[in-house]
Coordinates of N, CA and C in Angstrom, one line a residue:
P1 N 0.7 13.3 1.7 CA 1.5 14.3 0.9 C 2.0 15.4 1.7
T2 N 1.5 15.6 2.9 CA 1.9 16.8 3.7 C 2.9 16.4 4.8
F3 N 3.5 15.2 4.8 CA 4.4 14.8 5.8 C 5.8 14.7 5.4
G4 N 6.3 15.6 4.6 CA 7.6 15.6 4.1 C 8.7 15.7 5.2
E5 N 8.4 16.5 6.2 CA 9.3 16.6 7.4 C 9.5 15.3 8.1
A6 N 8.5 14.5 8.1 CA 8.6 13.2 8.9 C 9.6 12.2 8.3
I7 N 9.9 12.4 7.0 CA 10.8 11.5 6.4 C 12.3 12.0 6.2
K8 N 12.4 13.3 6.6 CA 13.8 13.9 6.6 C 14.9 13.1 7.2
P9 N 14.7 12.6 8.4 CA 15.8 11.8 9.0 C 16.2 10.5 8.2
I10 N 15.2 9.9 7.5 CA 15.4 8.7 6.7 C 16.0 9.0 5.4
R11 N 15.6 10.2 4.8 CA 16.0 10.6 3.5 C 17.5 10.8 3.4
S12 N 18.1 11.4 4.5 CA 19.5 11.7 4.5 C 20.4 10.5 4.2
D13 N 20.2 9.4 4.8 CA 21.0 8.2 4.5 C 20.4 7.0 3.9
G14 N 19.0 7.1 3.7 CA 18.4 6.0 3.1 C 18.3 4.8 4.0
V15 N 18.3 4.9 5.3 CA 18.3 3.8 6.2 C 17.2 4.1 7.3
I16 N 16.4 3.0 7.6 CA 15.5 3.1 8.8 C 16.0 2.1 9.8
Q17 N 16.0 2.5 11.1 CA 16.4 1.5 12.2 C 15.1 0.8 12.6
L18 N 15.3 -0.6 12.7 CA 14.1 -1.4 13.0 C 14.4 -2.1 14.4
F19 N 13.4 -2.1 15.2 CA 13.5 -2.6 16.6 C 12.4 -3.6 16.7
G20 N 12.5 -4.6 17.7 CA 11.4 -5.4 18.0 C 11.5 -6.9 17.7
T21 N 10.4 -7.5 17.3 CA 10.4 -9.0 17.3 C 10.9 -9.5 15.9
A22 N 10.8 -8.8 14.8 CA 11.2 -9.2 13.5 C 12.6 -8.9 13.3
H23 N 12.9 -8.2 12.2 CA 14.3 -7.8 12.0 C 14.7 -6.6 12.9
T24 N 15.9 -6.7 13.4 CA 16.4 -5.6 14.3 C 17.7 -5.1 13.6
G25 N 17.8 -3.8 13.6 CA 19.0 -3.2 13.0 C 18.6 -2.3 11.8
P26 N 19.6 -1.8 11.1 CA 19.4 -0.9 10.0 C 18.8 -1.7 8.7
A27 N 17.8 -1.0 8.0 CA 17.2 -1.5 6.9 C 17.4 -0.5 5.8
S28 N 18.0 -0.8 4.6 CA 18.2 0.2 3.6 C 16.9 0.3 2.8
I29 N 16.7 1.6 2.4 CA 15.5 1.9 1.5 C 16.0 2.4 0.2
H30 N 15.6 1.9 -0.9 CA 16.1 2.2 -2.2 C 15.9 3.7 -2.5
R31 N 14.7 4.2 -2.2 CA 14.5 5.6 -2.6 C 13.5 6.2 -1.6
V32 N 13.8 7.4 -1.1 CA 12.9 8.1 -0.1 C 12.5 9.4 -0.8
T33 N 11.3 9.7 -0.9 CA 10.8 10.9 -1.5 C 9.5 11.4 -1.0
D34 N 9.2 12.7 -1.1 CA 7.9 13.2 -0.8 C 7.3 13.8 -2.0
D35 N 7.9 13.5 -3.2 CA 7.4 13.9 -4.5 C 6.5 12.8 -5.0
L36 N 5.2 13.0 -5.0 CA 4.3 11.9 -5.5 C 4.5 11.6 -6.9
E37 N 4.8 12.5 -7.8 CA 5.0 12.1 -9.2 C 6.2 11.2 -9.3
E38 N 7.2 11.6 -8.6 CA 8.5 10.7 -8.6 C 8.1 9.3 -8.1
A39 N 7.5 9.3 -6.9 CA 7.2 8.0 -6.3 C 6.3 7.1 -7.1
V40 N 5.2 7.7 -7.7 CA 4.3 6.9 -8.5 C 4.9 6.4 -9.8
S41 N 5.7 7.3 -10.4 CA 6.3 6.9 -11.7 C 7.4 5.9 -11.5
A42 N 7.9 5.7 -10.3 CA 9.1 4.8 -10.1 C 8.8 3.3 -10.2
S43 N 7.6 2.9 -10.2 CA 7.3 1.5 -10.1 C 6.0 1.2 -10.7
D44 N 5.8 -0.1 -11.1 CA 4.5 -0.6 -11.6 C 3.7 -1.0 -10.3
L45 N 4.3 -1.2 -9.2 CA 3.7 -1.7 -8.0 C 3.8 -0.7 -6.9
M46 N 2.7 -0.2 -6.4 CA 2.7 0.7 -5.3 C 2.0 0.1 -4.0
V47 N 2.5 0.4 -2.9 CA 1.9 0.0 -1.6 C 1.4 1.1 -0.8
M48 N 0.2 1.1 -0.4 CA -0.4 2.2 0.4 C -0.7 1.5 1.7
S49 N 0.0 1.9 2.8 CA -0.2 1.4 4.1 C -0.5 2.6 5.1
I50 N -1.7 3.0 5.0 CA -2.1 4.2 5.8 C -3.5 3.9 6.4
P51 N -3.9 4.7 7.4 CA -5.2 4.5 8.0 C -6.3 4.8 7.0
A52 N -7.5 4.2 7.3 CA -8.6 4.4 6.4 C -9.0 5.8 6.1
Y53 N -8.9 6.7 7.1 CA -9.3 8.1 6.9 C -8.5 8.8 5.9
G54 N -7.4 8.2 5.5 CA -6.5 8.8 4.5 C -6.6 8.3 3.1
H55 N -7.4 7.2 2.9 CA -7.5 6.6 1.6 C -8.0 7.5 0.5
A56 N -9.0 8.3 0.7 CA -9.6 9.2 -0.4 C -8.6 10.3 -0.7
N57 N -8.0 10.9 0.3 CA -7.0 12.0 0.1 C -5.8 11.5 -0.7
W58 N -5.3 10.3 -0.3 CA -4.2 9.8 -1.1 C -4.6 9.4 -2.5
A59 N -5.8 8.9 -2.7 CA -6.2 8.6 -4.1 C -6.3 9.9 -4.9
R60 N -6.8 11.0 -4.3 CA -6.9 12.2 -5.1 C -5.5 12.7 -5.4
A61 N -4.5 12.5 -4.4 CA -3.1 13.0 -4.6 C -2.4 12.3 -5.7
I62 N -2.6 10.9 -5.8 CA -1.9 10.1 -6.8 C -2.6 10.1 -8.1
A63 N -3.9 10.4 -8.2 CA -4.7 10.3 -9.4 C -4.0 10.9 -10.7
P64 N -3.4 12.1 -10.6 CA -2.8 12.6 -11.9 C -1.6 11.9 -12.3
H65 N -1.0 11.1 -11.5 CA 0.2 10.4 -11.7 C 0.2 8.9 -12.1
V66 N -1.0 8.3 -11.8 CA -1.0 6.8 -12.1 C -1.2 6.6 -13.6
R67 N -0.7 5.4 -14.0 CA -0.8 5.0 -15.4 C -1.4 3.6 -15.5
D68 N -2.0 3.4 -16.7 CA -2.6 2.0 -17.0 C -1.4 1.0 -16.8
G69 N -1.8 -0.1 -16.1 CA -0.8 -1.2 -16.0 C -0.2 -1.2 -14.6
Q70 N -0.4 -0.1 -13.8 CA 0.1 -0.1 -12.4 C -0.9 -0.9 -11.5
T71 N -0.3 -1.3 -10.3 CA -1.1 -2.0 -9.3 C -0.8 -1.3 -8.0
L72 N -1.9 -1.0 -7.3 CA -1.8 -0.4 -6.0 C -2.3 -1.5 -5.0
V73 N -1.4 -1.8 -4.0 CA -1.8 -2.8 -2.9 C -2.0 -1.9 -1.7
M74 N -3.2 -2.1 -1.0 CA -3.6 -1.4 0.2 C -3.5 -2.4 1.4
L75 N -2.7 -2.0 2.3 CA -2.5 -2.8 3.6 C -2.7 -2.0 4.8
P76 N -3.6 -2.2 5.6 CA -4.9 -3.0 5.4 C -5.9 -2.0 4.6
A77 N -6.9 -2.6 4.2 CA -7.9 -1.8 3.5 C -9.3 -2.0 4.0
T78 N -9.7 -3.2 4.2 CA -11.1 -3.5 4.7 C -12.1 -2.8 3.8
L79 N -12.1 -3.2 2.5 CA -12.9 -2.6 1.5 C -12.7 -1.1 1.2
G80 N -11.6 -0.6 1.7 CA -11.2 0.8 1.3 C -10.9 0.9 -0.2
S81 N -10.6 -0.2 -0.8 CA -10.3 -0.2 -2.2 C -11.5 0.3 -3.0
L82 N -12.7 0.1 -2.5 CA -13.9 0.5 -3.2 C -13.9 2.1 -3.2
E83 N -13.6 2.7 -2.1 CA -13.5 4.2 -2.0 C -12.4 4.7 -2.9
V84 N -11.3 4.0 -2.9 CA -10.1 4.4 -3.8 C -10.5 4.4 -5.3
V85 N -11.1 3.2 -5.6 CA -11.5 3.1 -7.1 C -12.4 4.2 -7.4
R86 N -13.5 4.4 -6.6 CA -14.4 5.5 -6.9 C -13.7 6.9 -7.0
T87 N -12.8 7.2 -6.1 CA -12.1 8.5 -6.1 C -11.3 8.6 -7.3
L88 N -10.5 7.6 -7.7 CA -9.7 7.6 -8.8 C -10.5 7.9 -10.1
R89 N -11.7 7.2 -10.2 CA -12.5 7.4 -11.3 C -13.1 8.8 -11.4
E90 N -13.5 9.3 -10.2 CA -14.0 10.7 -10.2 C -13.0 11.8 -10.6
E91 N -11.7 11.4 -10.3 CA -10.6 12.3 -10.6 C -10.1 12.1 -12.0
G92 N -10.6 11.2 -12.8 CA -10.2 10.9 -14.1 C -8.9 10.3 -14.3
A93 N -8.5 9.5 -13.3 CA -7.2 8.8 -13.4 C -7.3 7.6 -14.3
A94 N -6.1 7.2 -14.8 CA -5.9 6.0 -15.6 C -6.4 4.9 -14.8
P95 N -6.9 3.8 -15.5 CA -7.4 2.6 -14.8 C -6.2 1.8 -14.3
I96 N -6.3 1.5 -13.1 CA -5.2 0.6 -12.5 C -5.8 -0.5 -11.7
T97 N -5.0 -1.5 -11.4 CA -5.5 -2.6 -10.6 C -5.3 -2.3 -9.1
I98 N -6.2 -2.5 -8.3 CA -6.1 -2.2 -6.9 C -6.4 -3.5 -6.1
A99 N -5.4 -3.9 -5.2 CA -5.5 -5.0 -4.4 C -5.5 -4.6 -3.0
E100 N -6.3 -5.3 -2.1 CA -6.3 -5.0 -0.7 C -6.2 -6.3 0.1
A101 N -5.6 -6.2 1.2 CA -5.5 -7.3 2.2 C -6.3 -6.8 3.4
D102 N -6.8 -7.8 4.1 CA -7.6 -7.4 5.4 C -6.8 -7.1 6.6
T103 N -5.5 -7.2 6.4 CA -4.6 -6.8 7.6 C -3.3 -6.4 7.0
A104 N -2.4 -5.8 7.8 CA -1.1 -5.4 7.5 C -0.2 -6.6 8.0
P105 N 0.9 -6.8 7.3 CA 1.7 -8.0 7.7 C 2.4 -7.9 9.0
Y106 N 2.6 -6.6 9.5 CA 3.3 -6.5 10.8 C 2.5 -5.5 11.7
V107 N 2.6 -5.7 13.0 CA 2.1 -4.7 14.0 C 3.3 -3.9 14.3
C108 N 3.3 -2.6 13.8 CA 4.5 -1.7 14.0 C 4.0 -0.3 14.1
R109 N 4.9 0.5 14.6 CA 4.7 2.0 14.6 C 6.1 2.7 14.5
K110 N 6.0 3.9 14.0 CA 7.2 4.7 14.0 C 7.4 5.2 15.4
T111 N 8.6 4.8 16.0 CA 8.9 5.1 17.4 C 10.1 6.1 17.6
Q112 N 10.8 6.4 16.5 CA 11.8 7.3 16.5 C 11.8 8.1 15.2
P113 N 12.5 9.2 15.1 CA 12.5 10.0 13.9 C 13.0 9.1 12.7
N114 N 13.9 8.2 12.9 CA 14.4 7.4 11.8 C 14.3 5.9 12.2
G115 N 13.2 5.5 13.0 CA 13.1 4.2 13.4 C 11.7 3.7 13.6
A116 N 11.5 2.4 13.6 CA 10.2 1.8 13.9 C 10.4 0.6 14.7
T117 N 9.4 0.3 15.5 CA 9.3 -0.9 16.4 C 8.3 -1.9 15.8
I118 N 8.7 -3.1 15.6 CA 7.8 -4.2 15.2 C 7.5 -5.0 16.4
W119 N 6.2 -5.0 16.8 CA 5.8 -5.8 18.0 C 5.4 -7.2 17.6
G120 N 5.1 -7.5 16.3 CA 4.7 -8.8 16.0 C 4.3 -8.9 14.5
A121 N 4.1 -10.1 14.0 CA 3.6 -10.3 12.7 C 2.2 -10.7 12.7
S122 N 1.4 -10.3 11.7 CA 0.0 -10.7 11.7 C -0.1 -12.2 11.5
K123 N -1.3 -12.7 11.7 CA -1.6 -14.2 11.5 C -1.4 -14.4 10.0
C124 N -1.6 -13.4 9.1 CA -1.4 -13.6 7.7 C 0.0 -13.9 7.4
S125 N 0.9 -13.2 8.1 CA 2.3 -13.5 7.9 C 2.8 -14.8 8.5
T126 N 2.4 -15.1 9.7 CA 2.9 -16.2 10.4 C 2.2 -17.6 10.0
A127 N 0.9 -17.5 9.7 CA 0.2 -18.7 9.3 C 0.3 -19.0 7.8
G128 N 0.7 -17.9 7.0 CA 0.8 -18.1 5.6 C -0.4 -17.9 4.8
W129 N -1.5 -17.5 5.5 CA -2.8 -17.3 4.8 C -3.2 -15.8 4.9
C130 N -3.8 -15.3 3.9 CA -4.1 -13.9 3.8 C -5.3 -13.7 2.9
S131 N -6.3 -13.0 3.3 CA -7.4 -12.7 2.4 C -7.0 -11.5 1.5
V132 N -7.2 -11.6 0.2 CA -6.8 -10.5 -0.7 C -7.9 -10.3 -1.7
A133 N -8.3 -9.1 -2.0 CA -9.2 -8.8 -3.1 C -8.5 -7.9 -4.1
A134 N -8.8 -8.1 -5.4 CA -8.2 -7.3 -6.4 C -9.3 -6.8 -7.3
W135 N -9.2 -5.5 -7.7 CA -10.2 -4.8 -8.5 C -9.5 -4.2 -9.6
R136 N -10.1 -4.2 -10.8 CA -9.5 -3.6 -12.0 C -10.4 -2.5 -12.4
G137 N -9.9 -1.3 -12.4 CA -10.7 -0.1 -12.8 C -10.8 -0.1 -14.4
R138 N -11.9 0.4 -14.9 CA -12.1 0.7 -16.3 C -12.7 2.1 -16.4
R139 N -12.5 2.6 -17.5 CA -13.2 3.9 -17.8 C -14.7 3.7 -17.8
G140 N -15.4 4.5 -17.1 CA -16.9 4.4 -17.0 C -17.4 3.4 -16.0
G141 N -16.5 2.8 -15.2 CA -17.0 1.9 -14.2 C -15.9 1.0 -13.6
T142 N -16.2 0.2 -12.6 CA -15.2 -0.7 -12.1 C -15.9 -2.1 -12.1
R143 N -15.0 -3.0 -12.0 CA -15.5 -4.4 -11.8 C -14.6 -5.2 -11.0
A144 N -15.1 -6.1 -10.3 CA -14.3 -7.0 -9.4 C -13.6 -8.0 -10.3
R145 N -12.4 -8.2 -10.2 CA -11.7 -9.2 -10.9 C -11.7 -10.6 -10.2
C146 N -11.3 -10.5 -8.9 CA -11.2 -11.8 -8.3 C -10.9 -11.6 -6.8
A147 N -11.4 -12.4 -6.0 CA -11.0 -12.4 -4.6 C -10.5 -13.8 -4.3
W148 N -9.3 -13.8 -3.5 CA -8.7 -15.1 -3.3 C -8.0 -15.2 -2.0
R149 N -7.8 -16.4 -1.6 CA -6.9 -16.6 -0.4 C -5.7 -17.3 -0.9
T150 N -4.6 -16.8 -0.5 CA -3.3 -17.5 -0.9 C -2.6 -18.1 0.3
S151 N -1.9 -19.1 0.0 CA -1.1 -19.8 1.1 C 0.3 -19.8 0.7
A152 N 1.2 -19.4 1.6 CA 2.6 -19.4 1.4 C 3.1 -20.9 1.4
R153 N 2.3 -21.7 2.0 CA 2.7 -23.1 2.1 C 2.2 -24.0 1.0
A154 N 1.3 -23.5 0.2 CA 0.8 -24.2 -0.9 C 1.2 -23.6 -2.2
A155 N 1.3 -24.4 -3.2 CA 1.7 -24.0 -4.5 C 0.6 -23.3 -5.3
A156 N -0.6 -23.7 -4.9 CA -1.8 -23.2 -5.7 C -2.6 -22.2 -4.8
S157 N -3.4 -21.4 -5.5 CA -4.3 -20.5 -4.8 C -5.7 -20.7 -5.4
T158 N -6.7 -20.5 -4.6 CA -8.1 -20.7 -5.1 C -8.6 -19.3 -5.5
C159 N -9.5 -19.3 -6.4 CA -10.0 -18.0 -6.9 C -11.5 -18.2 -7.0
A160 N -12.3 -17.3 -6.5 CA -13.8 -17.3 -6.6 C -14.2 -16.1 -7.4
T161 N -15.2 -16.2 -8.2 CA -15.7 -15.1 -8.9 C -16.4 -14.1 -8.0
C162 N -16.1 -12.9 -8.2 CA -16.8 -11.9 -7.3 C -18.1 -11.5 -8.0

């Protein structure tokens, strides 16, 4: 929430410049904002791609704005979803579904004020397999819904009870 200055160069024209092994060139971004209420209310699906040390802070920041029926996908999380579920519950947030993947789809970094370099795709992206866990919050507690592995190459996915 405190990094509004970092997105100023992208906000002006809604474009980020991509370099590296995946897509190269300009990529349009539908909406760029540092207003959390605007960002959270804009969609039923949110993606949180931040380092683990920021999970609880972001959960506290979005807690007043989430609504029942939304889904938050954390890339990567490595069980950070447990901390986020607990933090949202402590903050009195509406129950939302939280999904996490064990890795991010791309190895990339912001390398320019309005650009990022993609050095490669994770095995999840290239092999078509990715481990994902989803949790559904409820008032008074949390419960695991399902953990599954999905394949881009297969029409079916398997689900095991958590």
